[in-house]
Short mmCIF file of C-alpha atoms in Angstrom, two decimals:
data_model
loop_
_atom_site.label_atom_id
_atom_site.label_comp_id
_atom_site.label_asym_id
_atom_site.label_seq_id
_atom_site.Cartn_x
_atom_site.Cartn_y
_atom_site.Cartn_z
CA MET A 232 0.00 0.00 0.00
CA ILE A 233 2.78 2.45 0.91
CA ALA A 234 4.57 1.65 -2.35
CA ARG A 235 1.37 2.33 -4.32
CA ILE A 236 0.92 5.71 -2.59
CA LEU A 237 4.51 6.67 -3.37
CA ILE A 238 4.08 5.74 -7.04
CA LEU A 239 0.84 7.75 -7.31
CA SER A 240 2.48 10.74 -5.60
CA LEU A 241 5.42 10.63 -7.99
CA ALA A 242 3.11 10.46 -11.00
CA LEU A 243 1.14 13.46 -9.73
CA LEU A 244 4.33 15.47 -9.31
CA LEU A 245 5.37 14.69 -12.88
CA LEU A 246 1.99 15.78 -14.22
CA VAL A 247 2.11 19.05 -12.27
CA GLY A 248 5.63 19.72 -13.53
CA CYS A 249 4.58 19.27 -17.17
CA TYR A 250 1.53 21.49 -16.64
CA ASN A 251 3.57 24.30 -15.12
CA SER A 252 6.24 24.21 -17.80
CA ALA A 253 3.58 24.55 -20.48
CA ASP A 254 1.76 27.42 -18.75
CA THR A 255 4.90 29.40 -17.98
CA PRO A 256 6.95 29.68 -21.18
CA SER A 257 10.68 29.92 -20.75
CA ILE A 258 11.94 33.50 -20.81
CA GLY A 259 15.34 35.12 -20.82
CA SER A 260 18.59 33.25 -20.42
CA SER A 261 16.88 29.90 -19.77
CA THR A 262 16.57 29.59 -23.57
CA GLY A 263 20.34 29.56 -23.85
CA ILE A 264 20.34 32.96 -25.58
CA ALA A 265 21.79 35.92 -23.69
CA VAL A 266 19.42 38.81 -23.02
CA THR A 267 20.22 41.88 -25.14
CA PRO A 268 19.43 45.43 -23.93
CA ILE A 269 16.68 47.08 -25.97
CA ALA A 270 19.00 50.04 -26.62
CA THR A 271 21.40 47.69 -28.43
CA VAL A 272 18.64 46.51 -30.77
CA ILE A 273 17.62 50.13 -31.40
CA GLU A 274 21.20 51.03 -32.35
CA ASP A 275 21.41 48.03 -34.66
CA VAL A 276 18.22 48.99 -36.50
CA VAL A 277 19.17 52.66 -37.02
CA GLY A 278 19.96 53.18 -40.70
CA ASN A 279 18.51 49.78 -41.65
CA LYS A 280 14.96 50.75 -42.53
CA GLY A 281 12.59 47.83 -42.54
CA ARG A 282 15.29 45.26 -41.85
CA VAL A 283 14.53 41.68 -40.88
CA ILE A 284 16.34 40.40 -37.80
CA THR A 285 18.20 37.31 -38.98
CA TYR A 286 20.09 36.41 -35.82
CA ASP A 287 19.05 35.12 -32.40
CA VAL A 288 18.25 38.03 -30.10
CA VAL A 289 16.16 38.14 -26.94
CA VAL A 290 15.19 41.28 -25.07
CA ARG A 291 13.46 41.33 -21.73
CA GLY A 292 11.38 44.01 -20.06
CA ARG A 293 8.01 44.89 -18.62
CA VAL A 294 4.79 45.73 -20.42
CA THR A 295 3.96 49.44 -20.05
CA SER A 296 0.87 49.64 -22.27
CA SER A 297 -2.75 48.58 -21.86
CA ASP A 298 -5.65 48.38 -24.30
CA GLU A 299 -8.21 48.08 -21.50
CA GLU A 300 -9.67 51.54 -22.19
CA ARG A 301 -9.25 51.09 -25.98
CA ASN A 302 -7.00 54.05 -26.68
CA ILE A 303 -4.16 51.70 -27.65
CA TYR A 304 -4.92 49.02 -30.21
CA GLY A 305 -2.72 46.28 -31.63
CA GLY A 306 0.44 47.40 -29.86
CA LEU A 307 2.31 45.98 -26.88
CA PHE A 308 4.93 48.37 -25.50
CA VAL A 309 7.83 46.85 -23.56
CA GLU A 310 10.51 48.75 -21.65
CA ASP A 311 13.75 47.79 -19.92
CA GLU A 312 16.36 49.96 -18.20
CA THR A 313 17.88 51.04 -21.53
CA GLY A 314 14.98 51.70 -23.88
CA ALA A 315 11.58 50.65 -25.17
CA LEU A 316 9.90 49.17 -28.23
CA GLU A 317 6.49 48.23 -29.57
CA VAL A 318 5.42 44.78 -30.76
CA ARG A 319 2.56 44.88 -33.27
CA VAL A 320 0.08 42.19 -32.23
CA GLY A 321 -3.22 41.45 -33.95
CA LEU A 322 -4.96 39.89 -30.95
CA SER A 323 -7.51 41.69 -28.79
CA PRO A 324 -7.80 42.38 -25.95
CA LEU A 325 -4.15 42.23 -24.93
CA TYR A 326 -4.40 43.54 -21.38
CA SER A 327 -5.88 40.31 -20.00
CA THR A 328 -3.04 38.16 -21.38
CA TYR A 329 -0.24 40.73 -21.16
CA PRO A 330 -1.19 43.03 -18.27
CA GLU A 331 0.71 46.22 -17.54
CA GLY A 332 3.83 45.34 -15.56
CA LEU A 333 4.14 41.75 -16.83
CA ASP A 334 7.70 40.49 -17.22
CA VAL A 335 8.17 39.32 -20.82
CA ALA A 336 10.97 38.12 -23.06
CA LEU A 337 10.77 38.91 -26.77
CA HIS A 338 12.38 36.52 -29.25
CA LEU A 339 13.02 38.73 -32.26
CA ARG A 340 14.63 36.44 -34.82
CA GLY A 341 12.59 36.52 -38.04
CA CYS A 342 10.76 39.73 -37.08
CA ARG A 343 10.83 42.90 -39.12
CA ALA A 344 12.03 46.04 -37.33
CA ASP A 345 11.42 49.67 -38.24
CA TYR A 346 10.57 53.04 -36.73
CA TYR A 347 7.16 54.66 -36.44
CA ARG A 348 6.59 57.97 -34.68
CA GLY A 349 10.07 57.72 -33.22
CA VAL A 350 9.47 54.28 -31.67
CA LEU A 351 11.17 51.01 -32.62
CA GLN A 352 8.44 48.75 -33.99
CA ILE A 353 8.68 44.97 -34.14
CA GLY A 354 6.31 42.85 -36.19
CA ALA A 355 5.85 40.20 -38.83
CA ASP A 356 7.87 39.97 -42.03
CA ALA A 357 5.36 39.94 -44.87
CA LEU A 358 8.01 40.26 -47.59
CA GLY A 359 7.26 43.96 -47.88
CA GLU A 360 9.01 47.10 -46.68
CA TYR A 361 6.91 47.68 -43.60
CA VAL A 362 6.30 46.07 -40.23
CA GLU A 363 3.17 43.92 -40.34
CA THR A 364 0.99 42.91 -37.40
CA ILE A 365 1.66 39.47 -35.93
CA THR A 366 -1.72 37.74 -36.10
CA ALA A 367 -1.27 33.97 -35.76
CA PRO A 368 -1.53 32.96 -32.07
CA GLU A 369 1.37 30.50 -32.42
CA SER A 370 3.56 33.26 -33.88
CA VAL A 371 2.63 35.63 -31.06
CA GLU A 372 3.54 32.95 -28.49
CA ARG A 373 6.86 32.32 -30.25
CA VAL A 374 7.82 35.99 -30.12
CA ILE A 375 6.36 36.96 -26.73
CA ARG A 376 7.26 34.67 -23.82
CA ARG A 377 5.36 35.46 -20.64
CA GLY A 378 6.83 35.43 -17.18
CA VAL A 379 4.84 35.23 -13.96
CA ASP A 380 5.93 38.42 -12.21
CA VAL A 381 3.72 41.51 -12.60
CA LYS A 382 5.13 44.81 -11.37
CA PRO A 383 4.16 47.99 -13.25
CA ARG A 384 7.07 50.29 -14.03
CA GLU A 385 7.15 53.76 -12.57
CA ALA A 386 6.88 56.41 -15.27
CA THR A 387 10.02 58.49 -15.78
CA GLU A 388 9.21 62.00 -14.57
CA MET A 389 10.40 64.60 -17.07
CA ARG A 390 10.12 68.31 -17.71
CA LEU A 391 8.77 69.04 -21.16
CA GLY A 392 11.94 70.80 -22.29
CA ASP A 393 14.13 67.86 -21.23
CA LEU A 394 12.52 65.21 -23.45
CA THR A 395 14.83 63.61 -26.02
CA PRO A 396 14.21 61.43 -29.12
CA GLU A 397 15.93 58.51 -27.39
CA MET A 398 13.07 58.42 -24.88
CA CYS A 399 10.42 57.65 -27.49
CA GLY A 400 8.55 54.48 -26.59
CA ARG A 401 9.16 54.95 -22.88
CA LEU A 402 6.53 55.54 -20.22
CA VAL A 403 6.94 59.15 -19.08
CA ARG A 404 5.13 61.63 -16.86
CA VAL A 405 5.19 65.33 -17.74
CA ASP A 406 3.63 67.89 -15.41
CA ALA A 407 2.67 71.58 -15.56
CA LEU A 408 0.80 71.20 -18.86
CA ARG A 409 -2.20 73.22 -20.01
CA ALA A 410 -4.47 72.58 -23.02
CA VAL A 411 -4.33 75.30 -25.69
CA ALA A 412 -5.98 73.68 -28.73
CA SER A 413 -8.11 70.71 -29.74
CA THR A 414 -9.31 69.23 -33.02
CA SER A 415 -12.57 68.22 -31.32
CA ILE A 416 -13.99 71.75 -31.56
CA ASP A 417 -15.13 73.94 -34.44
CA THR A 418 -13.84 77.42 -33.70
CA LEU A 419 -15.58 78.84 -36.79
CA ALA A 420 -18.87 77.76 -35.24
CA GLY A 421 -18.02 79.58 -32.04
CA GLU A 422 -16.90 76.56 -30.04
CA THR A 423 -14.15 77.09 -27.47
CA LEU A 424 -11.87 74.89 -25.38
CA GLU A 425 -14.66 74.68 -22.83
CA ASP A 426 -16.49 72.53 -25.41
CA ALA A 427 -13.49 70.31 -26.13
CA VAL A 428 -13.40 66.58 -25.45
CA TRP A 429 -10.50 64.10 -25.54
CA CYS A 430 -11.37 62.63 -28.96
CA GLY A 431 -8.86 63.69 -31.62
CA SER A 432 -5.68 65.67 -31.04
CA ALA A 433 -5.20 68.08 -28.16
CA LEU A 434 -2.22 70.39 -27.89
CA PHE A 435 -0.74 71.23 -24.49
CA LYS A 436 1.93 73.76 -23.59
CA GLY A 437 4.40 73.82 -20.73
CA PRO A 438 5.58 76.79 -18.62
CA LEU A 439 8.25 77.74 -21.20
CA GLY A 440 5.94 77.55 -24.20
CA ASP A 441 7.05 74.12 -25.45
CA SER A 442 4.29 72.01 -27.01
CA ILE A 443 3.26 68.39 -26.61
CA ALA A 444 0.25 66.67 -28.16
CA VAL A 445 -2.12 63.99 -26.93
CA TYR A 446 -4.03 61.91 -29.48
CA THR A 447 -7.13 60.05 -28.33
CA SER A 448 -8.79 57.37 -30.46
CA ASP A 449 -12.49 57.60 -31.35
CA TYR A 450 -12.79 54.17 -29.71
CA ALA A 451 -11.32 55.16 -26.35
CA ARG A 452 -13.83 54.76 -23.53
CA TYR A 453 -13.21 58.34 -22.46
CA ALA A 454 -13.12 59.85 -25.98
CA ASN A 455 -16.19 62.02 -25.36
CA HIS A 456 -15.24 63.12 -21.86
CA LYS A 457 -14.39 66.78 -21.31
CA LEU A 458 -10.81 67.91 -21.87
CA PRO A 459 -9.38 69.35 -18.60
CA LEU A 460 -8.57 73.05 -18.85
CA GLY A 461 -6.40 73.60 -15.77
CA ASP A 462 -2.81 72.58 -15.11
CA VAL A 463 -2.36 68.83 -15.44
CA ALA A 464 0.27 66.10 -15.35
CA ILE A 465 0.05 63.51 -18.12
CA THR A 466 1.49 59.99 -18.12
CA GLY A 467 1.82 57.85 -21.24
CA ILE A 468 3.99 56.45 -24.01
CA LEU A 469 6.24 59.10 -25.57
CA GLU A 470 6.19 59.47 -29.36
CA TRP A 471 7.21 62.04 -31.98
CA GLY A 472 5.15 63.11 -34.96
CA ASP A 473 2.98 65.54 -36.84
CA TYR A 474 0.28 67.40 -34.92
CA ALA A 475 -3.15 66.98 -36.51
CA ARG A 476 -1.67 66.87 -40.04
CA SER A 477 -0.52 70.45 -39.65
CA GLY A 478 3.01 69.80 -40.86
CA LYS A 479 4.31 70.82 -37.44
CA GLU A 480 6.03 68.06 -35.50
CA CYS A 481 6.27 67.75 -31.74
CA TYR A 482 6.35 65.17 -28.98
CA HIS A 483 3.18 63.20 -28.31
CA ILE A 484 2.04 61.32 -25.23
CA MET A 485 -0.23 58.34 -25.81
CA MET A 486 -2.35 57.85 -22.70
CA ARG A 487 -3.43 54.37 -21.65
CA TYR A 488 -6.14 55.32 -19.19
CA GLU A 489 -8.15 58.47 -18.56
CA ARG A 490 -6.55 58.57 -15.11
CA ASP A 491 -3.19 59.10 -16.85
CA CYS A 492 -4.20 62.78 -16.84
CA GLU A 493 -4.11 64.21 -13.33
CA SER A 494 -5.15 67.69 -12.22
CA MET A 495 -2.46 69.61 -10.37
#
């Protein structure tokens, strides 16, 4: 009887071990591939527009984005101590599988890499010049290996005038901002900033007159909520690009949640 119990216990342990190894994909150095800083990958891609990564490279960081409030769609932003990047993923929702703060390892061999709005983008190679969205679940699982630890990163607190292009893709917090314009209003019809909502592009200025824009998707849960008019601090993913197709470029912050904007 004792021998039978021991055999059954051993079998149960083996089953549990197999189950855990399947549910927790191997990440980082356990694959036998050294972890590469994101900044190193960024440097390697500079000047190689639309290149396909043909060598084994693994980066590791924490998820900083969330599509829970639908302002971010199809993108998973990952940041380590050296930089940040975006993986284009065609699955939705992402926040339940890859919550903000999740430790992930990205296996980039075979992916196409390029820049969009100042951010390193990683995606599928569709034999074209541009990064394509990774759509097949098995391909997503091959590229993105989930850990078990969830610990949201603290946003890097910056003054507007101290932002640099190298920070694009990172989670930042910029304070002392005030809204000065919005594409959600029709000034010719007499509408003012008091009528503005988040939907569209809003332009904010800092104490020294520098500008930063916030774009809000039509699909965001808070798209039709009022734009705050007082001094605010805004947290989000830093990008660089054209403001409302005006031909004028500036930094942008992509908010994840409405609470990313705080009154001061």
